[in-house]
Amino acid sequence: MSSPSAPNNRPDYKRIGELLIEAGVISEADVAEALVESKKAGVTIGHALIRTGKITREQLGKALSIQFGTKYINLANTEVDPILLELLPEDFIRLKRAMPIGKEAGRLVVAMVDPRDRSVIDEITFITGMRPQVVVTTTIEFQETLNRYFSNRTSSTLMDDISTATASADTDAQASQLQEDVVDPTNPLIKLVNSILEEAVNKNASDIHIEPRQKKYVVRFRIDGILRSILDIPTTMESSFITRLKVMARMDIAEHRRPQDGRILLKAKNIDYNLRVNTLPVGENREKMVIRILRPFEQIVDFTDLGFEQEEIRKLERLYKTPYGIILVCGPTGSGKTTSLYTMLHKINDDYRNISTVEDPVELQIEGLNQSQVNPKADYTFATSMRALLRQDPDVIMVGEIRDYETLEAAIHAALTGHLVFSTIHSNTTSATVTRLVEMGAATSLIGTALVGIIAQRLVRKICNSCKYQYKASDEEKRILFPYDDDRAQQDIVLAKGKGCDYCGNTGYNGRTGLYEILMLDREIRHLIGENSSDLEIEDAAIAAGMRTLAMSGRVKAISGVTTIDELVRVLGVNLGA
């Protein structure tokens, strides 16, 4: 097969979106939506279409074959001889996105994401001494294959390198080097630490857990809310491993008896990531370390991408466009409350408003917001910061969390004096939040006057679009979905699951979406609050006024094939009849 000429020089060249539209696979509206998604996520339009479930990999591969005028290879179904991968340097394969996958008629078959790049083809010829036969593959399949054959270097090759280096090197010299800011990047242990951090970013992990066990340390990533084991580190290496991370986080490497906090700035994929590091002593001079990965705000998406339905978005607009009052977001830790708050603030972030925040800590730096961090040692708490912010001529205030009556009182005062206040609170549902405010000591009359709305939320994993399949719901699943609706439970219900593939790490899930419950305070709700009614009475009135509960939101997403019953039960429990 001859090397393809640059396709955009051909008179019949068409963009991938045009080819898919002509094939009747997608519409122009799908292309427009995918363009927005591709810009936000930093992926190709074809990748965006697959992520949103508009096309399959095979459909994209067929279009790429036509676009580039060369054969398409599905790398997910291709076994590659590791000896072939040694023909090209790993850095070259990663950078040029060109992978040798076979030999045919004396030529080296190379799968490329961009077969137009003649300079890469020439370099392959120079390095291998063979003229390549080029085939095209998708970016998703290329990355998956890359991870399959090279990511294991983190847990195998690099660990072997470390063991060899440890056996042959001066241990004291190695330990001394790990404590320096400027280190040898070829040091195997340093490469291991760096590769773990980069792998966590590449896999969209939110946290890295490094935990001691009896004879080893375990590295686990929290991906889509679930912890997954990644790597075991022998106890002989644990001291150096933890020491290196402490040095990077500017921590005291000699302190093992008390918790410490630090930060690491990591640049990966040309994006700066802020890593928040915390250590906890767990006995016998051993420590547990958790690293929270904070992503830039540019990667936070719009309300629809967070899982809000159109009716819910209209309610949100009514909330954040109100001139004054308190808007609360409730839910457990890790349920996306801060992301929802930042997204609402982003909508009203303009030159006409003074928006000030006080957080613990500042998780994302956003241009246009005046963000400060609490400092209890300096008596700068949420409560004291609220009083300070009111002297800063604010229009909008965001306080990270209402933890006590003093902070709540300051928030109510701010709302009653004409300010819009955003905050979070730990409670399970919107109606329970009202009860929580009363328990904290606020007068029901003030709550009803100052409060504008409450948002309760949870995060559930989405079914992987690459391996999704449909099936008929079992009787047990229908009973979970419709415990009080026997007629509906007798009907055939089609649900979806993921089989598990390389793209989703064989979990059947990829990414997360939100379940939301939005309580709008109308006259009836305010009256019930003033009457000190129970949370159940408030909830019944809100449902009668059109509120969708968390369970209702979860049911809709399961029936529409976004998530699974198992995931709803994990997050909400078995009673989805509310």
XYZ file of C-alpha atoms in Angstrom:
578
model
C 0.000 0.000 0.000
C 1.442 3.340 -0.926
C 1.696 6.127 1.578
C -1.282 8.455 1.398
C -0.978 11.937 0.068
C -2.108 14.776 2.278
C -5.895 14.490 2.155
C -6.634 18.185 2.384
C -4.794 18.612 -0.932
C -7.224 16.231 -2.616
C -10.224 17.785 -4.393
C -12.513 15.181 -2.795
C -11.297 15.844 0.763
C -14.107 16.227 3.314
C -14.157 16.808 7.018
C -15.068 13.955 9.311
C -18.381 15.572 10.240
C -19.375 15.889 6.578
C -18.571 12.244 5.909
C -20.621 11.057 8.866
C -23.577 13.253 7.853
C -23.424 11.911 4.287
C -23.401 8.379 5.688
C -26.619 9.183 7.547
C -25.015 8.447 10.902
C -25.423 11.884 12.503
C -27.106 15.227 11.879
C -25.681 18.732 11.520
C -26.966 19.474 15.039
C -24.899 16.541 16.337
C -21.801 17.994 14.676
C -22.423 21.429 16.194
C -22.838 19.881 19.636
C -19.695 17.773 19.196
C -17.671 20.839 18.172
C -18.538 22.504 21.472
C -17.685 19.321 23.395
C -14.379 18.875 21.542
C -13.261 22.415 22.416
C -14.198 22.010 26.071
C -12.609 18.601 26.520
C -9.643 19.177 24.201
C -10.404 16.131 22.038
C -11.090 15.581 18.333
C -14.634 15.918 17.027
C -14.688 12.177 16.313
C -13.687 11.453 19.917
C -16.396 13.858 21.134
C -19.037 12.095 19.030
C -18.062 8.742 20.541
C -18.042 10.151 24.078
C -21.574 11.460 23.648
C -22.781 8.182 22.153
C -23.610 9.613 18.719
C -21.402 7.178 16.785
C -19.487 3.939 17.294
C -15.758 3.438 16.838
C -16.338 1.414 13.706
C -18.390 4.227 12.159
C -15.638 6.718 12.949
C -12.975 4.334 11.615
C -14.820 3.891 8.327
C -15.099 7.675 7.923
C -11.386 8.112 8.720
C -10.542 5.489 6.104
C -12.437 7.479 3.481
C -11.000 10.783 4.696
C -7.363 9.682 4.595
C -7.685 7.240 1.720
C -6.108 4.389 3.646
C -7.150 1.268 5.537
C -8.641 1.546 9.038
C -7.407 -0.795 11.780
C -9.320 -1.329 15.025
C -6.445 -1.493 17.490
C -8.763 -2.703 20.246
C -8.980 -6.014 18.387
C -5.302 -6.151 17.409
C -2.607 -8.027 19.285
C 0.749 -6.323 18.870
C 4.030 -8.199 19.180
C 6.058 -6.365 21.893
C 9.201 -6.937 19.813
C 7.749 -4.679 17.108
C 7.192 -1.913 19.647
C 10.917 -1.921 20.394
C 11.628 -0.828 16.793
C 10.635 2.736 17.719
C 11.422 4.674 20.931
C 8.475 4.947 23.320
C 8.727 8.758 23.348
C 8.531 8.773 19.550
C 5.446 6.535 19.543
C 3.723 8.758 22.112
C 4.665 12.074 20.522
C 4.086 11.164 16.881
C 1.087 8.892 17.622
C 2.504 6.223 15.327
C 2.727 2.587 16.440
C 4.276 -0.406 14.623
C 1.691 -3.211 14.783
C 2.815 -5.825 12.237
C 4.715 -6.759 9.102
C 3.218 -7.390 5.683
C 5.061 -8.278 2.476
C 8.347 -7.156 4.001
C 7.007 -3.783 5.067
C 6.371 -2.452 8.575
C 2.670 -1.822 9.215
C 2.293 1.363 11.257
C -1.000 2.585 12.748
C -1.167 6.381 12.787
C -3.705 8.867 14.085
C -2.672 11.318 11.327
C -1.408 9.487 8.204
C -0.910 12.856 6.467
C 2.343 13.528 8.308
C 5.009 12.572 5.750
C 7.806 13.735 8.051
C 6.835 11.052 10.576
C 6.778 8.413 7.834
C 10.261 9.488 6.736
C 11.538 9.356 10.347
C 10.157 5.821 10.769
C 11.961 4.771 7.602
C 15.212 6.298 8.887
C 14.922 4.700 12.378
C 13.790 1.209 11.306
C 15.305 0.926 7.852
C 11.884 -0.141 6.540
C 9.368 1.842 4.518
C 6.138 1.797 6.518
C 2.754 0.688 5.266
C 0.462 3.193 6.943
C -3.024 2.457 8.308
C -5.276 4.830 10.240
C -6.725 4.361 13.722
C -8.761 6.505 16.106
C -7.230 8.574 18.892
C -9.198 6.571 21.475
C -7.915 3.198 20.250
C -4.365 4.504 19.919
C -4.359 5.774 23.512
C -5.892 2.568 24.840
C -3.285 0.456 23.045
C -0.564 2.771 24.302
C -1.812 2.280 27.858
C -2.107 -1.474 27.347
C 1.483 -1.940 26.235
C 3.309 0.911 27.952
C 1.389 1.986 31.080
C 2.333 -1.289 32.782
C 5.860 0.061 32.828
C 4.764 1.963 35.921
C 4.098 -1.232 37.845
C 6.524 -3.646 36.209
C 9.463 -2.188 34.269
C 9.910 0.808 36.516
C 9.673 -1.345 39.641
C 12.312 -3.679 38.193
C 14.481 -0.663 37.390
C 14.114 0.562 40.971
C 15.018 -2.827 42.429
C 18.103 -3.044 40.203
C 19.145 0.524 40.988
C 18.627 0.012 44.718
C 20.777 -3.108 44.672
C 23.610 -1.433 42.783
C 23.550 2.135 44.110
C 24.669 3.837 47.289
C 21.494 3.903 49.420
C 22.567 6.975 51.397
C 23.372 8.850 48.192
C 20.004 7.935 46.711
C 18.122 9.085 49.806
C 20.069 12.347 49.783
C 19.223 12.957 46.137
C 15.490 12.362 46.731
C 15.538 15.159 49.297
C 16.824 17.711 46.791
C 14.583 19.987 44.732
C 16.705 19.490 41.620
C 17.043 15.781 40.958
C 18.154 13.396 38.261
C 15.044 12.692 36.137
C 16.543 9.315 35.165
C 16.436 8.101 38.771
C 14.011 5.128 38.612
C 12.178 6.018 41.833
C 11.692 9.626 40.724
C 10.438 8.366 37.361
C 8.003 6.109 39.216
C 6.610 8.971 41.317
C 6.249 11.213 38.268
C 4.628 8.480 36.198
C 2.056 7.746 38.931
C 1.069 11.409 39.103
C 0.810 11.676 35.306
C -1.115 8.404 35.058
C -3.627 9.692 37.616
C -4.174 12.830 35.551
C -4.496 10.841 32.310
C -7.085 8.538 33.889
C -9.088 11.505 35.235
C -8.583 10.414 38.825
C -9.789 12.840 41.487
C -7.568 11.451 44.265
C -4.488 9.295 44.763
C -4.413 7.156 47.927
C -1.060 5.810 49.147
C -1.797 3.447 52.015
C 0.357 1.167 54.193
C -0.449 -2.520 54.419
C 1.346 -5.237 56.391
C 4.178 -5.862 53.908
C 3.679 -3.180 51.270
C 2.233 0.179 50.335
C -0.797 0.251 48.014
C -1.412 3.009 45.471
C -5.067 3.494 44.560
C -6.795 5.998 42.252
C -10.305 7.307 42.843
C -11.852 7.305 39.364
C -15.510 8.244 38.911
C -15.931 8.089 42.682
C -14.606 4.519 43.043
C -11.163 3.512 44.338
C -9.113 1.228 42.066
C -5.838 -0.458 43.006
C -3.018 0.566 40.677
C 0.292 -0.487 42.155
C 1.938 -2.257 45.118
C 5.126 -0.765 46.574
C 7.320 -3.020 48.776
C 8.074 -1.800 52.303
C 11.767 -1.616 51.363
C 10.925 1.317 49.084
C 8.158 3.026 51.063
C 10.394 5.445 52.939
C 12.050 6.792 49.780
C 8.721 6.878 47.940
C 6.951 8.939 50.627
C 10.032 11.113 51.098
C 10.074 12.080 47.428
C 6.411 13.103 47.494
C 6.951 15.084 50.698
C 9.836 16.965 49.111
C 7.685 17.820 46.091
C 4.894 19.035 48.429
C 7.284 21.118 50.569
C 6.620 19.045 53.700
C 8.851 18.213 56.663
C 10.363 14.845 55.727
C 11.483 14.199 59.315
C 7.993 14.566 60.783
C 5.990 11.325 60.976
C 3.910 11.868 64.114
C 1.434 14.533 63.015
C -0.653 15.270 59.903
C 0.823 17.588 57.306
C -0.567 19.504 54.346
C 1.253 20.503 51.185
C 0.831 21.277 47.503
C 2.416 20.057 44.279
C 2.202 21.926 40.985
C 2.153 19.433 38.108
C 2.241 20.207 34.399
C 0.701 17.451 32.281
C -0.717 17.571 28.754
C 0.252 21.280 28.685
C -2.148 21.934 31.572
C -1.168 23.049 35.078
C -2.680 20.904 37.836
C -2.739 21.804 41.513
C -2.267 18.749 43.725
C -3.308 19.046 47.378
C -1.325 16.623 49.553
C -2.196 15.430 53.072
C -0.423 12.898 55.284
C -1.834 11.058 58.286
C 0.233 9.042 60.818
C -1.010 5.456 61.122
C 1.435 4.014 63.641
C 5.004 2.704 63.726
C 6.351 5.765 61.883
C 4.215 4.935 58.849
C 1.992 7.435 57.061
C -1.008 7.373 54.786
C -0.984 9.974 52.019
C -3.878 11.289 49.952
C -3.326 13.558 46.953
C -6.345 15.519 45.675
C -6.054 16.517 41.994
C -7.579 19.941 41.367
C -8.254 20.668 37.712
C -8.362 24.130 36.089
C -11.747 25.815 35.807
C -11.546 25.728 32.007
C -12.210 22.002 32.251
C -15.475 22.513 34.156
C -18.351 22.211 31.742
C -21.839 23.652 31.396
C -25.008 22.697 33.279
C -26.106 20.174 30.640
C -22.749 18.423 30.895
C -23.164 18.260 34.676
C -26.382 16.304 34.168
C -29.019 19.015 34.677
C -32.198 18.615 32.624
C -33.597 21.619 30.741
C -36.347 22.254 33.296
C -33.754 22.111 36.082
C -31.544 24.593 34.203
C -34.474 27.011 33.966
C -34.915 26.755 37.733
C -31.187 27.354 38.270
C -31.350 30.488 36.120
C -34.158 31.825 38.273
C -32.013 31.184 41.335
C -28.665 32.678 40.338
C -30.284 35.642 38.576
C -32.158 36.691 41.715
C -30.752 39.979 43.124
C -30.469 38.875 46.771
C -31.049 35.922 49.078
C -29.338 32.660 50.027
C -28.829 29.742 47.631
C -27.634 26.530 49.284
C -26.184 23.373 47.731
C -26.312 20.260 49.910
C -24.972 16.731 49.665
C -22.191 14.523 51.054
C -18.488 15.103 50.499
C -17.505 14.472 46.883
C -20.976 15.010 45.426
C -19.961 17.932 43.192
C -21.314 20.803 45.311
C -18.325 23.083 44.694
C -18.462 22.457 40.931
C -22.140 23.442 40.853
C -21.395 26.623 42.814
C -18.467 27.583 40.578
C -20.570 26.995 37.473
C -23.333 29.270 38.752
C -20.804 31.943 39.721
C -19.252 31.659 36.274
C -22.646 32.503 34.742
C -22.844 35.823 36.601
C -19.139 36.653 36.539
C -18.925 39.986 34.713
C -17.441 43.464 35.104
C -20.619 44.812 36.688
C -20.471 42.684 39.838
C -18.071 42.353 42.741
C -18.012 38.631 43.505
C -16.062 37.601 46.594
C -15.534 34.114 47.992
C -14.114 32.610 51.150
C -13.199 28.940 50.885
C -11.445 26.155 52.763
C -9.335 25.802 50.710
C -9.553 27.682 47.402
C -9.904 24.720 45.045
C -9.995 26.536 41.703
C -8.641 29.940 40.802
C -11.176 31.750 38.605
C -10.409 34.993 36.807
C -12.725 37.783 37.941
C -13.463 36.381 41.407
C -11.899 37.724 44.612
C -11.076 34.457 46.354
C -9.738 34.152 49.897
C -9.000 31.191 52.123
C -9.919 30.727 55.778
C -7.107 30.738 58.312
C -8.306 29.683 61.775
C -4.867 30.414 63.306
C -5.353 34.054 62.324
C -9.005 33.969 63.491
C -10.112 34.198 59.855
C -13.020 31.768 59.857
C -16.116 31.549 57.678
C -18.025 33.672 60.196
C -15.379 36.383 60.610
C -14.680 36.444 56.868
C -18.381 37.080 56.145
C -18.285 40.211 58.279
C -15.068 41.320 56.554
C -16.509 40.693 53.084
C -19.553 42.846 53.828
C -17.183 45.798 54.206
C -15.777 45.092 50.715
C -18.855 46.381 48.857
C -19.818 42.954 47.466
C -22.690 42.125 45.139
C -22.281 38.366 45.436
C -20.699 36.335 48.253
C -19.793 32.668 48.186
C -18.928 31.120 51.543
C -17.518 27.612 51.262
C -19.691 25.993 53.916
C -22.193 26.930 56.625
C -20.903 24.957 59.589
C -22.283 26.830 62.609
C -24.878 29.340 63.723
C -22.421 32.241 63.606
C -21.773 31.699 59.885
C -25.482 31.140 59.216
C -26.397 34.347 61.040
C -23.864 36.314 58.975
C -25.220 34.785 55.736
C -28.821 35.661 56.664
C -27.772 39.207 57.540
C -25.995 39.546 54.187
C -29.041 38.260 52.308
C -31.440 40.568 54.151
C -29.222 43.570 53.377
C -29.420 43.005 49.626
C -26.620 40.557 48.811
C -26.745 37.275 46.914
C -25.129 34.546 49.006
C -24.048 31.100 47.785
C -22.949 28.343 50.154
C -22.938 24.604 50.846
C -24.259 22.651 53.794
C -24.045 19.003 54.802
C -27.525 17.504 54.656
C -29.136 14.778 52.588
C -32.161 16.418 50.924
C -33.512 19.888 50.267
C -36.301 19.619 52.846
C -33.898 18.195 55.442
C -31.714 21.270 54.883
C -34.490 23.500 56.211
C -34.692 21.354 59.353
C -30.900 21.535 59.677
C -30.971 25.352 59.580
C -33.595 25.405 62.309
C -31.516 23.021 64.436
C -28.543 25.369 64.031
C -30.575 28.067 65.765
C -31.976 30.257 62.966
C -35.494 31.644 63.368
C -37.967 30.089 60.935
C -39.208 33.543 59.917
C -35.687 34.593 58.909
C -35.051 31.327 57.040
C -38.247 31.745 55.027
C -37.376 35.346 54.222
C -33.680 34.962 53.354
C -33.666 31.583 51.587
C -34.248 31.570 47.809
C -33.631 27.942 46.912
C -31.846 24.727 47.820
C -30.130 22.227 45.516
C -29.452 18.662 46.690
C -27.201 16.507 44.540
C -25.365 13.214 44.133
C -22.957 11.885 41.514
C -23.475 8.555 39.729
C -21.281 6.832 37.160
C -22.371 6.905 33.531
C -22.507 3.774 31.390
C -19.575 3.567 28.980
C -20.777 4.399 25.471
C -18.118 2.174 23.920
C -19.463 -1.054 25.437
C -23.084 -0.177 26.279
C -25.779 -2.744 25.574
C -29.516 -2.899 26.284
C -31.489 -5.590 28.098
C -34.903 -6.191 29.644
C -35.129 -5.273 33.306
C -35.579 -8.120 35.774
C -38.517 -8.251 38.175
C -36.216 -7.243 41.040
C -34.944 -4.216 39.119
C -38.497 -3.148 38.301
C -39.429 -3.472 41.964
C -36.520 -1.195 42.864
C -37.534 1.352 40.239
C -41.288 1.276 40.919
C -41.919 0.012 44.473
C -45.307 1.751 44.678
C -46.418 1.408 41.060
C -47.493 -2.194 40.418
C -48.867 -1.409 36.961
C -45.549 0.022 35.762
C -43.636 -2.820 37.368
C -45.618 -5.290 35.228
C -44.536 -3.622 31.979
C -41.414 -4.433 29.972
C -38.664 -1.966 30.832
C -35.484 -1.663 28.750
C -32.350 -0.707 30.672
C -28.657 -0.533 29.780
C -25.318 -1.723 31.119
C -21.670 -1.687 30.059
C -19.884 -4.924 29.213
C -16.495 -3.513 30.152
C -13.755 -2.564 27.688
C -10.285 -1.013 27.553
C -11.794 2.459 27.228
C -13.544 2.229 30.620
C -10.961 0.075 32.394
C -13.313 -2.930 32.136
C -15.710 -1.326 34.629
C -18.627 -0.683 32.255
C -18.659 2.959 33.381
C -16.976 6.088 32.070
C -17.454 9.515 33.616
C -20.088 10.730 36.046
C -23.288 12.730 35.931
C -25.412 14.409 38.572
C -28.753 13.637 40.170
C -30.448 16.824 41.320
C -33.290 17.976 43.534
C -34.107 21.707 43.347
C -36.390 23.257 45.958
C -37.752 26.672 44.942
C -39.161 28.620 47.884
C -42.655 29.761 46.938
C -45.381 31.202 49.170
C -46.573 27.746 50.306
C -43.084 26.549 51.233
C -42.335 29.750 53.132
C -45.598 29.358 55.040
C -44.711 25.774 55.997
C -41.258 26.872 57.181
C -42.842 29.628 59.270
C -45.193 27.057 60.786
C -42.163 24.900 61.712
C -43.524 22.041 59.595
C -41.650 18.761 59.255
C -39.287 18.081 56.365
C -41.739 15.502 54.972
C -44.522 18.101 54.805
C -42.181 20.533 53.056
C -41.079 17.820 50.614
C -44.681 16.836 49.786
C -45.559 20.460 49.065
C -42.457 20.884 46.893
C -43.257 17.723 44.886
C -46.816 18.954 44.404
C -45.317 22.194 43.047
C -43.195 20.274 40.520
C -39.970 19.384 42.323
C -38.218 16.221 41.167
C -36.557 14.344 44.034
C -33.140 12.691 43.843
C -34.854 9.321 43.483
C -37.020 10.612 40.639
C -33.958 12.043 38.901
C -32.147 8.722 39.287
C -35.096 6.786 37.879
C -35.182 8.991 34.777
C -31.460 8.521 34.149
C -31.677 4.743 34.551
C -34.639 4.387 32.180
C -32.961 6.659 29.617
C -29.817 4.489 29.665
C -27.470 6.996 31.295
C -26.700 4.941 34.414
C -27.547 1.576 35.958
C -29.813 0.347 38.737
C -26.748 -0.951 40.594
C -25.263 2.525 40.565
C -28.476 4.117 41.863
C -28.653 1.582 44.692
C -25.004 2.287 45.563
C -25.587 6.025 45.781
C -29.220 6.363 46.914
C -30.059 3.005 48.497
C -32.737 0.538 47.418
C -35.777 2.759 48.053
C -36.245 4.731 44.829
C -39.978 5.166 45.222
C -39.811 8.697 46.584
